[in-house]
Every structure is written in structure tokens, then in C-alpha cells.
Short mmCIF file of C-alpha atoms in Angstrom, two decimals:
data_model
loop_
_atom_site.label_atom_id
_atom_site.label_comp_id
_atom_site.label_asym_id
_atom_site.label_seq_id
_atom_site.Cartn_x
_atom_site.Cartn_y
_atom_site.Cartn_z
CA MET A 25 8.02 -16.81 38.20
CA SER A 26 8.24 -13.07 37.03
CA ILE A 27 11.46 -11.27 37.52
CA LEU A 28 10.22 -7.45 37.03
CA ALA A 29 7.97 -5.87 39.57
CA PRO A 30 4.55 -4.56 38.40
CA ALA A 31 5.71 -0.96 38.50
CA TRP A 32 8.91 -1.74 36.44
CA THR A 33 6.56 -3.62 33.83
CA ALA A 34 4.19 -0.66 33.84
CA LEU A 35 7.24 1.58 33.21
CA LEU A 36 8.71 -0.36 30.35
CA TYR A 37 5.18 -0.66 28.71
CA LEU A 38 4.95 3.19 28.85
CA VAL A 39 8.29 3.35 27.25
CA ALA A 40 7.35 0.88 24.42
CA ALA A 41 4.08 2.72 23.86
CA VAL A 42 5.93 6.10 23.54
CA CYS A 43 8.13 4.43 21.02
CA PHE A 44 5.20 3.43 18.96
CA ILE A 45 3.80 6.76 18.99
CA LEU A 46 7.29 8.48 18.01
CA ALA A 47 7.40 5.83 15.28
CA LEU A 48 4.16 6.77 13.70
CA LYS A 49 5.31 10.38 13.88
CA GLY A 50 8.59 9.56 12.20
CA LEU A 51 6.74 7.49 9.45
CA SER A 52 4.51 10.48 8.60
CA SER A 53 7.42 12.14 6.48
CA PRO A 54 9.96 10.49 4.05
CA ARG A 55 12.65 12.45 5.77
CA THR A 56 12.09 10.82 9.20
CA ALA A 57 10.69 7.36 8.10
CA ARG A 58 13.94 5.46 8.63
CA ARG A 59 14.37 6.87 11.97
CA GLY A 60 10.60 6.19 13.03
CA ASN A 61 11.02 2.65 11.79
CA ALA A 62 14.08 2.20 14.03
CA ILE A 63 12.16 3.58 16.94
CA GLY A 64 9.21 1.34 16.46
CA ALA A 65 11.35 -1.69 16.16
CA ALA A 66 13.16 -0.70 19.53
CA GLY A 67 9.57 -0.29 21.09
CA ALA A 68 8.75 -3.78 19.92
CA ALA A 69 11.89 -5.19 21.28
CA VAL A 70 11.28 -3.62 24.71
CA ALA A 71 7.62 -5.01 24.77
CA VAL A 72 8.71 -8.53 24.04
CA VAL A 73 11.50 -8.58 26.44
CA THR A 74 9.27 -7.09 29.23
CA VAL A 75 6.67 -9.95 28.49
CA PHE A 76 9.25 -12.47 29.26
CA LEU A 77 10.59 -10.93 32.31
CA SER A 78 7.28 -9.99 33.84
CA ALA A 79 4.76 -12.80 32.95
CA ARG A 80 4.51 -16.19 34.33
CA LEU A 81 5.09 -17.93 31.16
CA GLU A 82 4.58 -21.69 30.38
CA ASN A 83 5.83 -23.65 27.44
CA ILE A 84 8.81 -21.24 27.06
CA PRO A 85 10.82 -23.70 24.93
CA LEU A 86 7.89 -23.91 22.45
CA ILE A 87 7.55 -20.09 22.55
CA LEU A 88 11.25 -19.60 21.77
CA ALA A 89 11.01 -22.13 18.99
CA ALA A 90 8.11 -20.28 17.41
CA ILE A 91 10.06 -17.09 17.52
CA ALA A 92 13.19 -18.75 16.02
CA VAL A 93 10.98 -20.24 13.11
CA GLY A 94 9.29 -16.95 12.49
CA THR A 95 12.44 -15.10 12.37
CA ALA A 96 14.20 -17.68 10.17
CA LEU A 97 11.32 -17.24 7.74
CA ALA A 98 10.73 -13.47 7.91
CA VAL A 99 14.25 -12.24 7.91
CA PRO A 100 15.32 -13.74 4.50
CA VAL A 101 11.89 -12.91 2.81
CA ALA A 102 12.20 -9.20 3.98
CA ARG A 103 15.94 -9.00 2.97
CA ARG A 104 15.51 -10.48 -0.49
CA VAL A 105 12.16 -9.14 -1.58
CA GLN A 106 12.19 -6.88 -4.65
CA MET A 107 10.94 -3.37 -4.42
CA THR A 108 8.20 -4.28 -6.72
CA GLN A 109 6.95 -7.04 -4.34
CA MET A 110 7.00 -4.79 -1.23
CA PRO A 111 3.29 -4.30 -1.47
CA GLN A 112 2.68 -8.06 -1.37
CA LEU A 113 5.14 -8.51 1.78
CA VAL A 114 3.21 -5.71 3.66
CA ALA A 115 -0.15 -7.45 2.88
CA LEU A 116 1.29 -10.70 3.81
CA PHE A 117 2.62 -9.62 7.08
CA ASN A 118 -0.57 -7.79 7.76
CA GLY A 119 -2.62 -10.80 7.27
CA VAL A 120 -0.36 -12.93 9.38
CA GLY A 121 -0.88 -10.40 12.23
CA GLY A 122 -4.66 -10.63 11.87
CA GLY A 123 -4.66 -14.56 11.56
CA ALA A 124 -2.33 -14.53 14.87
CA ALA A 125 -4.81 -12.44 16.72
CA ALA A 126 -7.61 -14.67 15.63
CA LEU A 127 -5.90 -17.93 16.85
CA VAL A 128 -4.93 -16.45 20.12
CA ALA A 129 -8.62 -15.52 20.62
CA VAL A 130 -9.59 -19.10 19.82
CA LEU A 131 -7.12 -20.51 22.45
CA GLU A 132 -8.39 -17.94 25.08
CA LEU A 133 -12.08 -18.65 24.65
CA GLY A 134 -11.91 -21.32 27.40
CA HIS A 135 -10.47 -18.71 29.76
CA SER A 136 -12.94 -16.04 29.24
CA GLY A 137 -15.49 -16.62 31.95
CA ASP A 138 -17.92 -13.70 31.49
CA SER A 139 -19.86 -12.37 28.43
CA TRP A 140 -17.73 -9.20 28.02
CA GLY A 141 -14.65 -11.35 27.85
CA ARG A 142 -16.30 -13.50 25.36
CA LEU A 143 -17.42 -10.53 23.19
CA ALA A 144 -13.70 -9.40 22.95
CA VAL A 145 -12.86 -12.90 21.90
CA VAL A 146 -15.62 -12.92 19.11
CA PHE A 147 -14.55 -9.51 17.96
CA THR A 148 -10.94 -10.56 17.73
CA MET A 149 -11.78 -13.82 16.01
CA LEU A 150 -14.07 -12.25 13.34
CA VAL A 151 -11.96 -9.17 12.56
CA GLY A 152 -8.62 -11.12 12.47
CA ALA A 153 -10.17 -13.75 10.23
CA VAL A 154 -11.49 -11.14 7.83
CA SER A 155 -8.09 -9.37 7.73
CA PHE A 156 -6.15 -12.71 7.26
CA ALA A 157 -8.33 -13.92 4.28
CA GLY A 158 -8.67 -10.48 2.72
CA SER A 159 -4.97 -9.88 2.90
CA ALA A 160 -4.48 -13.37 1.18
CA VAL A 161 -6.61 -12.38 -1.64
CA THR A 162 -4.73 -9.11 -1.99
CA VAL A 163 -1.38 -10.94 -2.13
CA GLY A 164 -2.77 -13.08 -4.80
CA LYS A 165 -4.02 -10.13 -6.76
CA LEU A 166 -0.85 -8.15 -6.54
CA GLN A 167 1.24 -11.21 -7.40
CA GLU A 168 -1.20 -11.93 -10.31
CA LEU A 169 -1.93 -15.46 -8.92
CA ILE A 170 -5.43 -14.46 -9.51
CA SER A 171 -7.14 -11.98 -11.68
CA THR A 172 -6.60 -8.27 -10.74
CA ARG A 173 -10.07 -7.62 -12.09
CA PRO A 174 -13.03 -7.34 -9.82
CA LEU A 175 -14.22 -10.96 -9.22
CA LEU A 176 -18.05 -11.26 -9.14
CA PHE A 177 -20.59 -14.07 -9.38
CA PRO A 178 -24.42 -13.93 -9.62
CA GLY A 179 -26.01 -13.41 -6.25
CA MET A 180 -22.83 -12.37 -4.68
CA PRO A 181 -24.29 -9.33 -2.66
CA VAL A 182 -26.94 -11.64 -1.31
CA VAL A 183 -24.43 -14.32 -0.19
CA MET A 184 -22.31 -11.43 1.45
CA VAL A 185 -25.14 -10.29 3.41
CA VAL A 186 -26.12 -13.91 4.39
CA VAL A 187 -22.44 -14.58 5.46
CA LEU A 188 -22.26 -11.44 7.56
CA ALA A 189 -25.53 -12.07 9.14
CA GLY A 190 -24.53 -15.57 10.02
CA ALA A 191 -21.25 -14.33 11.49
CA LEU A 192 -22.96 -11.92 13.72
CA THR A 193 -25.62 -14.51 14.70
CA THR A 194 -22.74 -17.13 15.42
CA GLY A 195 -20.96 -14.45 17.34
CA GLY A 196 -23.87 -13.98 19.48
CA LEU A 197 -23.95 -17.83 20.11
CA VAL A 198 -20.28 -17.88 21.13
CA VAL A 199 -20.90 -15.06 23.63
CA TRP A 200 -24.07 -16.84 25.08
CA THR A 201 -22.70 -20.51 25.40
CA GLY A 202 -18.80 -20.23 24.98
CA SER A 203 -19.05 -23.22 22.65
CA PRO A 204 -15.82 -24.17 20.73
CA GLY A 205 -17.89 -25.55 17.98
CA TRP A 206 -19.72 -22.09 17.36
CA ALA A 207 -16.22 -20.41 17.71
CA GLY A 208 -14.93 -22.65 14.80
CA ALA A 209 -18.05 -21.86 12.65
CA LEU A 210 -17.35 -18.19 13.45
CA LEU A 211 -13.87 -18.49 12.29
CA VAL A 212 -14.91 -20.05 9.02
CA LEU A 213 -17.59 -17.36 8.53
CA GLY A 214 -15.04 -14.66 9.27
CA LEU A 215 -12.68 -16.20 6.51
CA ALA A 216 -15.51 -16.42 4.01
CA ALA A 217 -16.30 -12.63 4.77
CA GLY A 218 -12.63 -11.68 4.16
CA LEU A 219 -12.79 -13.37 0.71
CA LEU A 220 -16.14 -11.86 -0.38
CA LEU A 221 -14.89 -8.43 0.82
CA VAL A 222 -11.69 -8.32 -1.42
CA LEU A 223 -12.61 -10.29 -4.46
CA PRO A 224 -14.89 -7.48 -5.91
CA VAL A 225 -12.13 -5.01 -5.61
CA GLY A 226 -9.73 -4.51 -8.56
CA GLY A 227 -7.40 -2.26 -10.45
CA ALA A 228 -6.18 1.01 -8.87
CA ASP A 229 -8.20 0.29 -5.64
CA VAL A 230 -5.78 -2.20 -4.12
CA PRO A 231 -3.62 0.37 -2.13
CA ILE A 232 -6.78 1.33 -0.40
CA VAL A 233 -7.72 -2.28 0.62
CA ILE A 234 -4.13 -2.85 2.05
CA SER A 235 -4.53 0.25 4.28
CA LEU A 236 -8.12 -0.75 5.21
CA LEU A 237 -7.00 -4.38 6.09
CA ASN A 238 -4.12 -2.92 8.14
CA ALA A 239 -6.67 -1.02 10.13
CA PHE A 240 -8.67 -4.21 10.84
CA THR A 241 -5.59 -6.01 11.92
CA GLY A 242 -4.78 -3.17 14.34
CA LEU A 243 -8.33 -3.56 15.73
CA ALA A 244 -8.14 -7.12 16.08
CA VAL A 245 -4.80 -6.87 18.08
CA ALA A 246 -6.32 -4.16 20.24
CA ALA A 247 -9.20 -6.49 21.16
CA SER A 248 -6.78 -9.36 21.86
CA GLY A 249 -5.09 -6.94 24.36
CA ILE A 250 -8.45 -6.98 26.04
CA VAL A 251 -8.62 -10.93 25.85
CA LEU A 252 -5.11 -11.35 27.16
CA GLY A 253 -5.51 -8.42 29.73
CA ASN A 254 -2.35 -6.77 28.11
CA VAL A 255 -2.44 -2.98 28.14
CA LEU A 256 0.41 -2.52 25.67
CA LEU A 257 -1.32 -4.74 23.06
CA LEU A 258 -4.41 -2.63 23.50
CA VAL A 259 -2.48 0.55 23.01
CA ALA A 260 -0.42 -0.70 20.04
CA GLY A 261 -3.55 -2.33 18.45
CA THR A 262 -5.48 0.97 18.81
CA LEU A 263 -2.62 2.95 17.32
CA VAL A 264 -2.38 0.80 14.25
CA GLY A 265 -6.18 0.82 13.78
CA ALA A 266 -6.62 4.52 14.19
CA SER A 267 -3.59 5.35 11.86
CA GLY A 268 -4.79 2.62 9.23
CA THR A 269 -8.34 4.12 9.40
CA ILE A 270 -7.00 7.71 8.86
CA LEU A 271 -4.74 6.61 6.04
CA THR A 272 -7.61 4.70 4.55
CA LYS A 273 -9.79 7.84 4.54
CA VAL A 274 -7.13 10.07 3.23
CA MET A 275 -6.24 8.01 0.45
CA ALA A 276 -9.88 7.40 -0.51
CA SER A 277 -10.35 11.34 -0.53
CA ALA A 278 -7.14 11.60 -2.67
CA MET A 279 -8.83 9.39 -5.21
CA GLY A 280 -12.02 11.44 -4.90
CA ARG A 281 -14.20 8.32 -3.81
CA GLY A 282 -15.73 6.97 -0.65
CA VAL A 283 -14.42 3.93 1.06
CA ALA A 284 -17.73 2.05 0.59
CA GLY A 285 -17.75 2.93 -3.13
CA ILE A 286 -14.24 1.46 -3.53
CA MET A 287 -15.10 -1.64 -1.70
CA PHE A 288 -18.49 -2.27 -3.11
CA GLY A 289 -18.40 -0.21 -6.42
CA ALA A 290 -18.12 -3.31 -8.65
CA PHE A 291 -21.52 -4.39 -7.72
CA ARG A 292 -22.94 -1.44 -9.57
CA GLY A 293 -20.22 -1.27 -12.07
CA GLY A 294 -18.15 1.57 -10.58
CA SER A 295 -15.14 -0.28 -9.72
CA THR A 296 -11.96 -0.28 -11.74
CA ALA A 297 -12.57 -2.64 -14.76
CA GLY A 298 -9.07 -4.08 -15.11
CA SER A 299 -9.21 -4.27 -18.99
CA THR A 300 -5.83 -5.58 -20.39
CA THR A 301 -6.80 -4.74 -24.19
CA LEU A 302 -4.11 -3.23 -26.08
CA SER A 303 -5.01 0.06 -27.98
CA ASP A 304 -4.18 0.06 -31.70
CA ARG A 305 -4.70 3.86 -32.03
CA PRO A 306 -1.94 5.86 -33.64
CA VAL A 307 0.63 7.52 -31.17
CA ARG A 308 3.65 9.84 -31.80
CA SER A 309 6.86 7.84 -30.80
CA SER A 310 10.18 9.06 -30.38
CA SER A 311 13.76 7.96 -29.96
CA ALA A 312 16.08 8.17 -26.89
CA GLU A 313 18.24 10.74 -28.62
CA ASP A 314 15.19 13.05 -29.37
CA VAL A 315 13.99 12.71 -25.83
CA ALA A 316 17.60 13.71 -24.53
CA VAL A 317 17.55 16.70 -26.63
CA GLN A 318 14.16 17.81 -25.23
CA LEU A 319 15.24 17.24 -21.77
CA GLY A 320 18.72 18.77 -22.02
CA TYR A 321 17.60 22.05 -23.41
CA ALA A 322 14.63 22.45 -21.20
CA GLN A 323 14.49 24.82 -18.25
CA ARG A 324 12.13 22.95 -16.01
CA VAL A 325 11.28 19.03 -16.00
CA VAL A 326 8.97 17.32 -13.92
CA ILE A 327 9.30 13.53 -13.59
CA VAL A 328 6.38 11.40 -12.71
CA PRO A 329 7.46 8.00 -11.44
CA GLY A 330 4.91 5.02 -11.57
CA TYR A 331 4.73 1.27 -10.97
CA GLY A 332 6.61 0.63 -14.27
CA LEU A 333 9.68 2.34 -12.90
CA ALA A 334 9.58 -0.13 -9.81
CA VAL A 335 9.07 -2.93 -12.09
CA ALA A 336 12.06 -2.03 -14.23
CA GLN A 337 14.15 -1.22 -11.20
CA GLY A 338 15.03 2.01 -12.74
CA GLN A 339 15.03 4.27 -9.63
CA HIS A 340 18.95 4.56 -9.62
CA THR A 341 18.95 5.50 -13.52
CA VAL A 342 16.25 8.02 -13.13
CA ALA A 343 17.91 9.58 -10.12
CA GLU A 344 21.25 9.67 -12.23
CA LEU A 345 19.42 11.26 -15.07
CA ALA A 346 17.82 13.98 -12.78
CA THR A 347 21.46 14.59 -11.44
CA ALA A 348 22.76 15.03 -15.18
CA LEU A 349 20.01 17.39 -16.01
CA THR A 350 20.51 19.44 -12.90
CA ALA A 351 24.26 19.71 -13.78
CA ARG A 352 23.19 21.30 -17.06
CA GLY A 353 21.07 23.89 -15.12
CA VAL A 354 17.73 22.27 -15.65
CA ASP A 355 15.30 22.51 -12.75
CA VAL A 356 14.20 18.93 -12.01
CA VAL A 357 11.63 17.71 -9.47
CA PHE A 358 9.60 14.47 -9.12
CA ALA A 359 5.87 14.60 -8.77
CA ILE A 360 4.35 11.94 -6.42
CA HIS A 361 0.75 10.87 -6.65
CA PRO A 362 -0.62 9.56 -3.24
CA VAL A 363 -1.76 6.45 -4.69
CA ALA A 364 1.03 5.82 -7.41
CA GLY A 365 2.46 2.25 -7.29
CA ARG A 366 0.79 -0.47 -5.24
CA MET A 367 0.76 0.71 -1.75
CA PRO A 368 0.80 4.07 0.14
CA GLY A 369 4.19 5.80 -0.15
CA HIS A 370 5.56 3.25 -2.75
CA MET A 371 7.29 5.72 -4.97
CA ASN A 372 8.65 7.68 -1.91
CA VAL A 373 10.40 4.52 -0.80
CA LEU A 374 11.60 3.67 -4.22
CA LEU A 375 13.20 7.09 -4.73
CA ALA A 376 14.44 7.24 -1.34
CA GLU A 377 16.36 4.01 -2.11
CA ALA A 378 18.16 5.85 -5.10
CA ASN A 379 19.13 8.70 -2.67
CA VAL A 380 16.83 11.07 -4.47
CA PRO A 381 16.74 14.29 -2.20
CA TYR A 382 13.36 14.66 -0.27
CA GLU A 383 13.71 18.35 -1.37
CA SER A 384 13.07 17.19 -5.02
CA LEU A 385 9.74 15.43 -4.24
CA ARG A 386 6.54 17.38 -4.85
CA GLU A 387 3.16 16.10 -3.62
CA LEU A 388 0.12 16.37 -5.86
CA GLU A 389 -1.40 19.69 -4.42
CA GLU A 390 2.04 21.28 -4.51
CA VAL A 391 3.08 20.32 -8.04
CA ASN A 392 -0.22 20.71 -10.02
CA PRO A 393 -0.07 24.50 -10.12
CA GLU A 394 3.54 24.27 -11.54
CA PHE A 395 2.80 22.07 -14.59
CA ALA A 396 1.61 25.12 -16.57
CA ASN A 397 5.28 26.65 -16.25
CA THR A 398 6.95 23.13 -16.98
CA ASP A 399 8.55 22.55 -20.23
CA ILE A 400 8.51 18.73 -20.25
CA VAL A 401 6.91 16.13 -18.08
CA LEU A 402 8.83 12.71 -18.18
CA VAL A 403 6.04 9.98 -17.13
CA VAL A 404 7.84 6.79 -16.31
CA GLY A 405 5.83 3.71 -15.70
CA ALA A 406 2.75 5.86 -14.73
CA ASN A 407 -0.65 5.95 -16.29
CA ASP A 408 -3.81 6.29 -14.25
CA VAL A 409 -2.41 8.97 -12.16
CA VAL A 410 -2.05 11.32 -15.09
CA ASN A 411 -5.07 10.10 -17.17
CA PRO A 412 -7.49 12.97 -17.85
CA ALA A 413 -10.46 10.73 -17.83
CA ALA A 414 -10.53 11.30 -14.11
CA LYS A 415 -11.75 14.66 -14.79
CA SER A 416 -13.38 14.66 -18.26
CA SER A 417 -15.32 11.34 -18.33
CA PRO A 418 -18.17 10.91 -15.91
CA GLY A 419 -18.59 7.42 -16.87
CA SER A 420 -15.02 6.42 -16.28
CA PRO A 421 -14.07 4.13 -13.20
CA ILE A 422 -11.55 6.69 -12.03
CA PHE A 423 -13.77 9.88 -12.59
CA GLY A 424 -13.37 12.11 -9.64
CA MET A 425 -9.84 10.91 -8.75
CA PRO A 426 -7.45 13.83 -8.32
CA ILE A 427 -4.67 13.49 -10.78
CA LEU A 428 -1.29 15.03 -11.68
CA GLU A 429 -2.21 17.73 -14.29
CA VAL A 430 0.60 16.83 -16.73
CA VAL A 431 -1.58 17.88 -19.56
CA GLN A 432 -0.99 21.49 -18.69
CA ALA A 433 2.82 21.13 -19.49
CA GLN A 434 4.38 22.20 -22.79
CA GLN A 435 5.37 18.60 -23.75
CA VAL A 436 4.75 15.19 -22.22
CA VAL A 437 7.04 12.28 -22.74
CA PHE A 438 5.90 8.73 -21.73
CA LEU A 439 8.24 5.75 -21.23
CA LYS A 440 6.10 2.77 -21.54
CA ARG A 441 6.66 -1.00 -22.52
CA SER A 442 3.39 -1.06 -24.73
CA MET A 443 0.16 0.51 -25.28
CA ARG A 444 -1.47 -1.68 -22.48
CA PRO A 445 -3.66 0.19 -20.15
CA GLY A 446 -2.76 0.98 -16.56
CA PHE A 447 -3.85 -0.86 -13.56
CA ALA A 448 -7.32 0.72 -13.69
CA GLY A 449 -7.75 -0.87 -17.17
CA ILE A 450 -8.88 2.23 -19.05
CA GLU A 451 -7.43 3.93 -22.09
CA ASN A 452 -5.40 7.20 -21.47
CA GLU A 453 -6.28 9.96 -24.06
CA LEU A 454 -3.16 11.78 -23.12
CA LEU A 455 -1.31 9.31 -24.97
CA HIS A 456 -2.90 10.51 -28.18
CA ASP A 457 -2.46 14.30 -27.38
CA PRO A 458 -0.37 16.28 -30.10
CA LYS A 459 2.09 17.39 -27.35
CA THR A 460 2.67 13.71 -26.40
CA THR A 461 5.40 11.54 -27.53
CA LEU A 462 6.16 7.81 -26.40
CA LEU A 463 9.47 6.17 -25.98
CA PHE A 464 8.69 2.37 -25.98
CA GLY A 465 10.73 -0.06 -24.02
CA ASP A 466 11.77 -1.26 -20.66
CA ALA A 467 11.93 1.81 -18.38
CA LYS A 468 15.34 1.20 -17.09
CA ASP A 469 16.69 0.59 -20.42
CA SER A 470 14.96 3.59 -21.93
CA LEU A 471 16.39 5.72 -19.13
CA SER A 472 19.69 4.44 -19.72
CA LYS A 473 19.69 5.38 -23.42
CA VAL A 474 18.31 8.77 -22.64
CA LEU A 475 20.98 9.41 -19.83
CA GLY A 476 23.78 8.27 -22.17
CA ALA A 477 22.41 10.87 -24.90
CA VAL A 478 22.18 13.56 -22.36
CA LYS A 479 25.70 13.10 -21.34
CA ILE A 480 27.14 13.67 -24.96
CA LEU A 481 24.83 16.88 -25.74
#
């Protein structure tokens, strides 16, 4: 039996919904992100407790056991995951959410007596299955369990059209008949559609895919709210779907490309190629001591962090270097590209972990006009987001993507492990510019050497 009266249930659902909205507002800025995350978690806790106290639940021991197993698995994984693996974790949790929505819809098919109810079931199953399978492929690409290059096979566009047409036809049959057999076929076709949707995506486009699949999961959860007759699920899923859709569009705009071009560009050769060929062209290399002198006697330095910084776990060292330079009177800021790293906000989270002040972070539009007045740009583990090919090479897969205009600075120093290209797989002409020098090695190790040399200047 339910403990809460309907009025109290509605009030607590309203409180949870407001928490979710405030959480999204908080997550819109690095300064308020932690508070927003805490508010969202509190809202989720209120929602779960309200369901237990207001619904006529059956199989409570099994429900509690499932929650305990999920908690036992998720908490250690979330606490131990490395910062470089955070995009994989986000994609994994997102896929699990979509898969859970699809499974709930399958179980509720027998309780949906009318066509509108079965239509909501079909939508939840299809979109949830696409999100689950697509997220699984994304995790595989990010973890390099499968190639990060676009994976294509002859006739793939035709197969994709056939699968989507089959899914829509099968969905119509589920709505018409309510058959569990057709529902199973729809689930399989949804999984196949998710695989075919993400396999052709490669290189620097992965952050966009994570955001898009997050929107898919939100829409699936919203539809599951209709299936279960739960208003809060409908509200929460709609919030996630809408925010994920907006984020996807904003990120695609930041890359100067359309979402369709990102998802299906490989079919016409327009996606990131993902080459891993090492360049043998000559470059000007430098020592940590020389870089320290350049930085220590500059008036203004801009640091561009990238995925290589996260891989090396050099965020604390680069923060210490920025502090040491500031103590010498050098004006130091960090330039953040919206798609740097492997997921939206990756660099913001990384630098926040090292307690880099938010006031030191500059977004792309804000910092680009300042590069002409910058003495040195220190690029740490970034490549594609500063590659001039995005502006000068119409045939480049990243052509049209807004970049950090570091080429306008007086001097550019790259910290790189090797001459391997970035995630987009294309060579960076800036590496061969006369104003550019390279310091090869692990980013954290190189930063430590530069920091030590700066301290003894």
C-alpha cells in the first residue's frame, strides 16, 4: 500500500523536477557545476524515495537487490575511473540508461491496452536500443577496443536504410498487434541501427556523438514516463533530451559542421580520417630549459590544454607552472576549445581538479582576439583544435571548424609525445612554422622539467 497521499506525491515530484532544472542551470558554468551536480543528485534521491512511498510496488526485495547490485558496481567504478576515461564512463552510463528504458518498455508492452500506449512503448524500445548500442560502440572507440577510424563496408548506406525501414515497419506491427515476437524483432533492429549509426563516425567527432546519444536516452526516458504513467520521468527525460539536443547543436556549430554531416560524412569522405601515420618532416625542437626561459621572460602566456594533458595527468603540474609564472609577473590564461578532449567540458573538469581559477579560463571567442598580443602559446597535448587546416585547407576533414588562433601569437611551443597526428588524423602545418618549437616527451614529465627550470631563473 502507498504511504504518501497523492497531493504529497505531486508536491515531492515538483520538488524533484525543480531540482533537475536548477541542476541544469548549475551545470551550465564551471563555477557552479559542482553545486548543480549536488542539487541534481538530491532531486534524484527525492524522486526515488517518493516512488517507494507512493506506488503500490511488488517484488520489493528484488528491486532493493537490483539497486544494491547497481550501487555496488557503479560507486567503485565512478570513484576509481581516471580523468582520461571519464568520456567512456559518461558514454557507458548513458548507454545503460537507454538500455534500461528499452527493457522497461518491453516489460510494459503487455500492460499497454491501446494503440497510443503501444506507440509510446515502440518509441522507447527503438530509441533506447539505438542509444544503448551506439553508446557501446562509442565506449569501444574511446577505449580503443575498436578502431577510432570510421568503419565502413560496401553497401552500408543501403543496409542502414533497410534496417531503419524495417524498424519502422516492425514498430507499426507492434502497435497494431501488440505481439512480443515483433517487439523482440524491433529491439534487434534498434540495436543494429545504433551500431550502424556510430560505426561510420571517427576521430574528433566522438564528443558530438556522446552528446547526441545522451539526447536519445533522454527522449527514451521521457517516453518511458508515458508508458509507466509517471510524470516525473516524463519531465526529467524531456529535460535531458532537450539539453542534450541543444548541446549537440552548439557543439556542431562550434566545429562549423552540421550534425548530419558529422554522423554521415564518412559516406562521402567528409568525416575525420583517423590516420595514425607519423610525419617525418623536419621540425624545430627545444629543451625544457629553453622553454622555461621563453616563458619566464614573457609578458603574456596562453596555455592550450588538450587530451594529451589528461592522458599524462599533468593538470596539477601545469597549474603549478601557471602559478610560478604568475609569481614572476607573467600574465597567464588558459584557452579552452569547446571540443577539446573527448567530451564536452573535458578540459574544464580537468583544470578544476587542479584548482585552476575559473577567472583564468578563456573560451574560444574570448581568447582568439588576444593571441595577436600574446608572447608565447604553450600547447599541451592539443592538436586538432589549433590546426590551421581548419581554415586554410578546403579538402581537410576539419575544414570549417573554428580553432584557437594560436598562429597569431609571437611564439608557439608544443609539448608532444611524438609526431603522431591528432585524433582527427591529419597533419598540423603549424608544427612546421618557423615560430614554432617542440618539446618532445610525456606532457607531465616535460611540464615538470620546465617548472623546475622556471623556478631557478
